[in-house]
Short mmCIF file of N, CA and C in Angstrom, two decimals:
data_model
loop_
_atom_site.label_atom_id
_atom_site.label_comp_id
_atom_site.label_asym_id
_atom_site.label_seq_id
_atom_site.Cartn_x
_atom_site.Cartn_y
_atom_site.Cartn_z
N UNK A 1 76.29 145.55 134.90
CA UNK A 1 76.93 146.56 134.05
C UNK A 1 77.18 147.82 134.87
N UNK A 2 78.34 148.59 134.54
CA UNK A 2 78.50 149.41 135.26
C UNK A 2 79.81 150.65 134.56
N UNK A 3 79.45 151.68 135.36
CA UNK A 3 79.98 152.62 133.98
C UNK A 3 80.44 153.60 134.94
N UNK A 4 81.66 153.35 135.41
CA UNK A 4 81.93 154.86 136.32
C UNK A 4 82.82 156.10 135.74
N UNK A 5 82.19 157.50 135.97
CA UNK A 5 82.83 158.29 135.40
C UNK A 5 83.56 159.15 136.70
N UNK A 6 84.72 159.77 136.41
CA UNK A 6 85.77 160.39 137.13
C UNK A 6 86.24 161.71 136.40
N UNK A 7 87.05 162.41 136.93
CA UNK A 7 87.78 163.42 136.50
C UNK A 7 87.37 165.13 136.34
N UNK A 8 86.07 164.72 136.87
CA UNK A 8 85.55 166.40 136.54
C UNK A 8 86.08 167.65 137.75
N UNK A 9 85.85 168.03 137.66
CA UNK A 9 86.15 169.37 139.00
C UNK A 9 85.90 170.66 138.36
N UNK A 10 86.27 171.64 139.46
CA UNK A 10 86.37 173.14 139.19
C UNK A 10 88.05 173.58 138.58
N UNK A 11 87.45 173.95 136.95
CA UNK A 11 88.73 174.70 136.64
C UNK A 11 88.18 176.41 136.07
N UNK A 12 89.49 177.07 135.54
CA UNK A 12 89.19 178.51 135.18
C UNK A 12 89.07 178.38 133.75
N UNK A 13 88.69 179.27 132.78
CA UNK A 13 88.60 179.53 131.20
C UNK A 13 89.93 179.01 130.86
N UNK A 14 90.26 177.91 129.75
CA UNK A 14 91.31 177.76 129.67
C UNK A 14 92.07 176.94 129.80
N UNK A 15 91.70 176.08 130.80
CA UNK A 15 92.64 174.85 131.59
C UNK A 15 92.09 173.69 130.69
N UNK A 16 92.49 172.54 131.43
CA UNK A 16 92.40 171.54 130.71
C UNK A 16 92.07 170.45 131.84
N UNK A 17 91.19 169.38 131.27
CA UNK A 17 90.92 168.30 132.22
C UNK A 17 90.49 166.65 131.20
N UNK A 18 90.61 165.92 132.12
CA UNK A 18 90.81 164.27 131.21
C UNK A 18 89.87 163.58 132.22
N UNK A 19 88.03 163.57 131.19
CA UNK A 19 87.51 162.37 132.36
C UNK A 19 87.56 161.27 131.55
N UNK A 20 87.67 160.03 132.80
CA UNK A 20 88.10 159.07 132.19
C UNK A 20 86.35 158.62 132.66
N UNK A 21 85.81 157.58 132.25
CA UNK A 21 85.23 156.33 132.35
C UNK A 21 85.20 154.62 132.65
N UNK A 22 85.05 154.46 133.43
CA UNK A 22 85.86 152.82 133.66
C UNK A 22 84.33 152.11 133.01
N UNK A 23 84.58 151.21 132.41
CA UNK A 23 83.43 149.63 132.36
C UNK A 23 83.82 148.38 133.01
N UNK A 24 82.56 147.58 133.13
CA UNK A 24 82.59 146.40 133.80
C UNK A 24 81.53 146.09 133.08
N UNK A 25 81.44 144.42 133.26
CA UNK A 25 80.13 143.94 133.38
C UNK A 25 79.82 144.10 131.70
N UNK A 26 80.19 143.60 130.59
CA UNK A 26 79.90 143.43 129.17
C UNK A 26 81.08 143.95 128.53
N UNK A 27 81.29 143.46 127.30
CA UNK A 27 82.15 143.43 126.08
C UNK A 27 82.62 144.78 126.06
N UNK A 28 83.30 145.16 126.50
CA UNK A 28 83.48 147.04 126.55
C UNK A 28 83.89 147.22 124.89
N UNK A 29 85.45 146.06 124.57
CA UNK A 29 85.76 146.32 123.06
C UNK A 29 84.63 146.06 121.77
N UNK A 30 83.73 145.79 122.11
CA UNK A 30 82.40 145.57 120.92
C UNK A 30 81.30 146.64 121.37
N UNK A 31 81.52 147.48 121.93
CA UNK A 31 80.75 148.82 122.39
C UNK A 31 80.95 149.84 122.21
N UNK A 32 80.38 151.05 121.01
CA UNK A 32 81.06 152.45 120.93
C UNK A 32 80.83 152.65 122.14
N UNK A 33 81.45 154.13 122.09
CA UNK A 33 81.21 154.73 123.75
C UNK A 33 80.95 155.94 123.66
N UNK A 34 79.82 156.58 123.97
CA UNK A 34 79.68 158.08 123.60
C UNK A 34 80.00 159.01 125.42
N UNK A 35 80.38 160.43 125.02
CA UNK A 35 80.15 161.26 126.46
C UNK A 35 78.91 162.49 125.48
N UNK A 36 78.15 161.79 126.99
CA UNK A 36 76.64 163.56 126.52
C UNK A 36 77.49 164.30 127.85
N UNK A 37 76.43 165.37 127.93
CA UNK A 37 76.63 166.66 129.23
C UNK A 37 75.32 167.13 128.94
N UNK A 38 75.01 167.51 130.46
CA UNK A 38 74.05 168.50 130.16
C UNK A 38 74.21 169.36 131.44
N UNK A 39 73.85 170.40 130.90
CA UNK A 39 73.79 171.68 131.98
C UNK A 39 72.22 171.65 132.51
N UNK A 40 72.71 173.11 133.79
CA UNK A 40 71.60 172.87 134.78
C UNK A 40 70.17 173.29 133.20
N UNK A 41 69.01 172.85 133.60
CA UNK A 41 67.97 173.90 132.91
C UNK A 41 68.13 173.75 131.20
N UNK A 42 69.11 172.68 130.95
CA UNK A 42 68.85 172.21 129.38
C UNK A 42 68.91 171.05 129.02
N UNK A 43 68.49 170.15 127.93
CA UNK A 43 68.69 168.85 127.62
C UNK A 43 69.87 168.10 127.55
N UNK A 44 69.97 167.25 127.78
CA UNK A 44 71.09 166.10 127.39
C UNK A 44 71.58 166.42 126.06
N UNK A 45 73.35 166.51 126.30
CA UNK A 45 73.53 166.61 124.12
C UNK A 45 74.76 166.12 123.84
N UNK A 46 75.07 165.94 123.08
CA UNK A 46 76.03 165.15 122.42
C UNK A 46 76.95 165.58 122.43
N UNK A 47 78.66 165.15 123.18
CA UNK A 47 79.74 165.94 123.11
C UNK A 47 81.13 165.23 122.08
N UNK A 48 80.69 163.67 122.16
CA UNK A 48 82.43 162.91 121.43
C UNK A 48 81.79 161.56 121.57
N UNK A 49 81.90 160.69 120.30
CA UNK A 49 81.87 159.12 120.26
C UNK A 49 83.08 158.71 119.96
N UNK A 50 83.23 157.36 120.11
CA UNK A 50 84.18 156.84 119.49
C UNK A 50 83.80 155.45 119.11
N UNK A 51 83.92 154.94 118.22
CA UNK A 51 82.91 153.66 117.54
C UNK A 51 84.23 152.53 118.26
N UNK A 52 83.69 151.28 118.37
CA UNK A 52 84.01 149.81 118.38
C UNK A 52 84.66 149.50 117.48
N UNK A 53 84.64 149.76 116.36
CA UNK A 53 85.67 149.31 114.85
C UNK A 53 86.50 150.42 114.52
N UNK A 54 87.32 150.10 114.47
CA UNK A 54 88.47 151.25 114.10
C UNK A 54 88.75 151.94 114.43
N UNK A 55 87.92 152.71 116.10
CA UNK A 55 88.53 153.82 116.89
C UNK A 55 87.81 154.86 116.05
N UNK A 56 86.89 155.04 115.02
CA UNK A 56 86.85 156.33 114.60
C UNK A 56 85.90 156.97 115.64
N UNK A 57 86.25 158.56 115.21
CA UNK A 57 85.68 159.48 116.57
C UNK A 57 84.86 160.28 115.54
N UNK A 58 83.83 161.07 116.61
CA UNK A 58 82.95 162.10 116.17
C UNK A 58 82.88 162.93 117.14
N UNK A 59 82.37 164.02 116.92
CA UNK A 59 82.88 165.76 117.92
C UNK A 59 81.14 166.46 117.76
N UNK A 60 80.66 166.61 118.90
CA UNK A 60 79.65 168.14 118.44
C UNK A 60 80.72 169.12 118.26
N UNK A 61 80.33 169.92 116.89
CA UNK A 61 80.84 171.46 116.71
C UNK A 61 80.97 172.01 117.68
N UNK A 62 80.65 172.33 118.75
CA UNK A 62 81.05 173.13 119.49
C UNK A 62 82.53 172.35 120.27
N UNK A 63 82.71 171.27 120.16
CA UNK A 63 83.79 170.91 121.29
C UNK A 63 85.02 170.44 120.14
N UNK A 64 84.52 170.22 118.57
CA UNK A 64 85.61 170.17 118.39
C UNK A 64 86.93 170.74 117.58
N UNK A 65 88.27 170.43 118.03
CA UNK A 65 89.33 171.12 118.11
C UNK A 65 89.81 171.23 119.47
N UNK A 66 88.75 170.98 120.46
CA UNK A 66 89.27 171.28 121.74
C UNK A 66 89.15 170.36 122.60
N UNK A 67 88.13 169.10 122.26
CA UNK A 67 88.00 167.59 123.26
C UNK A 67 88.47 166.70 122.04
N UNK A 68 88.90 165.93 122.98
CA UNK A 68 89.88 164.34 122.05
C UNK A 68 89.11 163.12 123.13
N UNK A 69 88.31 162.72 122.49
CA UNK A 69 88.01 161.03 123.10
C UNK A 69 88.49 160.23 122.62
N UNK A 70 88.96 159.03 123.59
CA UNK A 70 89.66 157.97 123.23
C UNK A 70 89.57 156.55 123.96
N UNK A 71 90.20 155.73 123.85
CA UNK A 71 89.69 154.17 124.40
C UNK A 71 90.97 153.71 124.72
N UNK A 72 90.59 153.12 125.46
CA UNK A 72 91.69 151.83 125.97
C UNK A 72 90.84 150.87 126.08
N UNK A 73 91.25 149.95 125.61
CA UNK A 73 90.17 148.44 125.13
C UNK A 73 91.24 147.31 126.49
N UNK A 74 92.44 147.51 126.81
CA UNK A 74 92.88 146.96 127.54
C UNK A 74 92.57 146.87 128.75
N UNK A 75 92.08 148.14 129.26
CA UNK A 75 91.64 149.04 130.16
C UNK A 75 90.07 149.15 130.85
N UNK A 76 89.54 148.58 129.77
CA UNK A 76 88.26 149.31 129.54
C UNK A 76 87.63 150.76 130.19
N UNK A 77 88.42 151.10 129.53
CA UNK A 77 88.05 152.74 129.40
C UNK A 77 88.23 153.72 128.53
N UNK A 78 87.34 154.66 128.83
CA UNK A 78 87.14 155.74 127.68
C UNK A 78 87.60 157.15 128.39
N UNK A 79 88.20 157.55 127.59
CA UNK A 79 88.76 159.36 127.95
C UNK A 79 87.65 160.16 127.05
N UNK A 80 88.29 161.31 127.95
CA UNK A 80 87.70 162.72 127.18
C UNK A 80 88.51 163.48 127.52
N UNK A 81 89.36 163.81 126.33
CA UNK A 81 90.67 165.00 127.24
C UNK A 81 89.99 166.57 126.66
N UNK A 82 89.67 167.40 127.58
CA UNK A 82 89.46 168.88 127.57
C UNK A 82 90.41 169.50 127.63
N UNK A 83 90.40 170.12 126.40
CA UNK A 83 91.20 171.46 126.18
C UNK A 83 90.77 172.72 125.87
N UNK A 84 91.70 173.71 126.85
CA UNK A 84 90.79 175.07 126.21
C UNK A 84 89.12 175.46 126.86
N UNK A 85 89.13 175.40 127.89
CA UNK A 85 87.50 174.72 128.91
C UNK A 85 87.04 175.94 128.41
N UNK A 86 85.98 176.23 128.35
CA UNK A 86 84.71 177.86 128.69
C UNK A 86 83.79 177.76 129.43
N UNK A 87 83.04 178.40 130.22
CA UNK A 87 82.09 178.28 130.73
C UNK A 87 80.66 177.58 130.33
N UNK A 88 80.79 177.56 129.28
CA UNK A 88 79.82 177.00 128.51
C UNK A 88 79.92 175.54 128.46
N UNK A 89 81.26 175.29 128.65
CA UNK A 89 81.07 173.78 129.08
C UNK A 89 80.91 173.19 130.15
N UNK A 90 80.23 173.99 131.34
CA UNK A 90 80.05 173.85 132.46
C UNK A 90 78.39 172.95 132.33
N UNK A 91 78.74 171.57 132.80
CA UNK A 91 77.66 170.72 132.77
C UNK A 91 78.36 169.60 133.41
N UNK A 92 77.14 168.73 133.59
CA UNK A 92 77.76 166.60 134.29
C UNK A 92 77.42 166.18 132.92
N UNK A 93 78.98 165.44 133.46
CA UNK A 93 78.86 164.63 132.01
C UNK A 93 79.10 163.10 131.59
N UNK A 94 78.57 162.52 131.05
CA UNK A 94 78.29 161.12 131.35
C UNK A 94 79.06 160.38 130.35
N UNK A 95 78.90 159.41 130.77
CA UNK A 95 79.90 158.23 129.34
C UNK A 95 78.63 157.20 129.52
N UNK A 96 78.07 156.69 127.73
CA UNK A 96 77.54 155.92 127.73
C UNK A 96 77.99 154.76 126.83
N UNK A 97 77.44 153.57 126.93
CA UNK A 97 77.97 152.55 126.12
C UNK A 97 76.65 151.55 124.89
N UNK A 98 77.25 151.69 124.11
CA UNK A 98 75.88 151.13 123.33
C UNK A 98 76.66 150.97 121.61
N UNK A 99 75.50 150.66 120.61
CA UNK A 99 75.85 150.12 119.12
C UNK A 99 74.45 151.49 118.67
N UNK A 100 74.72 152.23 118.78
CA UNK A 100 73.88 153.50 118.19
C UNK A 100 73.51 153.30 116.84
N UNK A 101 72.83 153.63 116.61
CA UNK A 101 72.44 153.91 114.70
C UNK A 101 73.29 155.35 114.29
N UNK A 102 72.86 156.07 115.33
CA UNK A 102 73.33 157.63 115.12
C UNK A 102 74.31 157.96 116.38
N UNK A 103 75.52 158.18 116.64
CA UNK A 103 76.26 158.37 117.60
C UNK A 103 75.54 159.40 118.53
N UNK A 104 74.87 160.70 117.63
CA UNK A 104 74.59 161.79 118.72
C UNK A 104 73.08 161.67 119.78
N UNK A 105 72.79 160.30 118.87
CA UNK A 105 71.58 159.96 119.47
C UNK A 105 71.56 159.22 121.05
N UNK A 106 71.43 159.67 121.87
CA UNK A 106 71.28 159.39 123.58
C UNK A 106 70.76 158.09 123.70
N UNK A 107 69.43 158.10 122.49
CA UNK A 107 68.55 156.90 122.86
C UNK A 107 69.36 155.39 122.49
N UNK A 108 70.12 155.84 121.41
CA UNK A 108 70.84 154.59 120.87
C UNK A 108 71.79 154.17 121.90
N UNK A 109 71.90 154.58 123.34
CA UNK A 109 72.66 154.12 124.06
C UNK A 109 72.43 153.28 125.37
N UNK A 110 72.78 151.91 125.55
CA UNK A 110 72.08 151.26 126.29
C UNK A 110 72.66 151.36 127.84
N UNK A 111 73.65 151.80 127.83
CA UNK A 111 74.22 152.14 129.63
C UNK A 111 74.53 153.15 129.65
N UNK A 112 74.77 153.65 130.72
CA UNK A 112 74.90 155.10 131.48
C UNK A 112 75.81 154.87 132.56
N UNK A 113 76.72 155.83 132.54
CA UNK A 113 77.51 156.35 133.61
C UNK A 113 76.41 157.36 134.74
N UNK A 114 76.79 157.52 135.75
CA UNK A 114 76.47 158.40 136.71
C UNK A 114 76.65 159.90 136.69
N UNK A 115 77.89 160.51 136.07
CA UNK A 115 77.44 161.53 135.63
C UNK A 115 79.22 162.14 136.59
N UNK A 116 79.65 163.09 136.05
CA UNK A 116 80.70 164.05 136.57
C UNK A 116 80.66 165.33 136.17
N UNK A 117 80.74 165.81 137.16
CA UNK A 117 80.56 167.25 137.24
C UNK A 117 81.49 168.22 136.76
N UNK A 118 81.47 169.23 135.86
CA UNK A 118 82.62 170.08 135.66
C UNK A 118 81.93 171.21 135.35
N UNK A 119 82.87 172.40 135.90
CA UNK A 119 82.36 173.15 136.12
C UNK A 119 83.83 174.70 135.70
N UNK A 120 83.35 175.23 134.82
CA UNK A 120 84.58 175.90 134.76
C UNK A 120 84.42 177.25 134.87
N UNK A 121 85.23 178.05 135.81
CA UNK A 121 84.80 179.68 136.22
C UNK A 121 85.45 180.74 134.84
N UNK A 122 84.76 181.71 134.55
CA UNK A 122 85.54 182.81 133.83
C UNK A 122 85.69 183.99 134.82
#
């Protein structure tokens, strides 16, 4: 199994960025797919799911209106398009794959990406 994440970098307040996630190695279309982040000096937290049945999505309050996650089941991969960045969303941020009970829950997730870095200046 394997879960690579891409797309992060250095942007300014404002900009916009799309990490994608690739899978391998298990059923990607029978797998929600969540992205956590965590910054330096705080816990892991919940940023966007998107469930296995029907594409429906979920947002932490703070990101949404301004991140859109999405899937390609053809592909196997998962986006996270950033819009509108702040500093505050300066953290690595991971894509995981799993059948959660609770989407925002970390533990309900059985793979892990490696982690991408973003980092945005004001």
């Amino acid at each position: 199994v394997q879960l690579q994440a891409s797309g992060g970098g250095l942007v300014q307040t404002g900009d916009s960025l799309r990490l994608s996630c690739g899978a391998s190695g298990f059923t990607f279309r029978s797998y929600d797919m969540g992205w956590f982040r965590q910054a330096p000096g705080k816990e892991r937290e919940f940023v966007a799911a998107i469930s296995w049945i029907g594409g429906r999505t979920y947002y932490a309050d703070s990101v949404k209106g301004r991140f859109t996650i999405s899937r390609d089941n053809a592909k196997n991969t998962v986006y996270l398009q950033m819009n509108s960045l702040k500093p505050e969303d300066t953290a690595v941020y991971y894509c995981a794959a799993g059948r959660p009970s609770y989407f925002a829950t970390a533990t309900g997730y059985d793979y892990w990406g490696q982690g991408t870095q973003v980092t945005v200046s004001s």
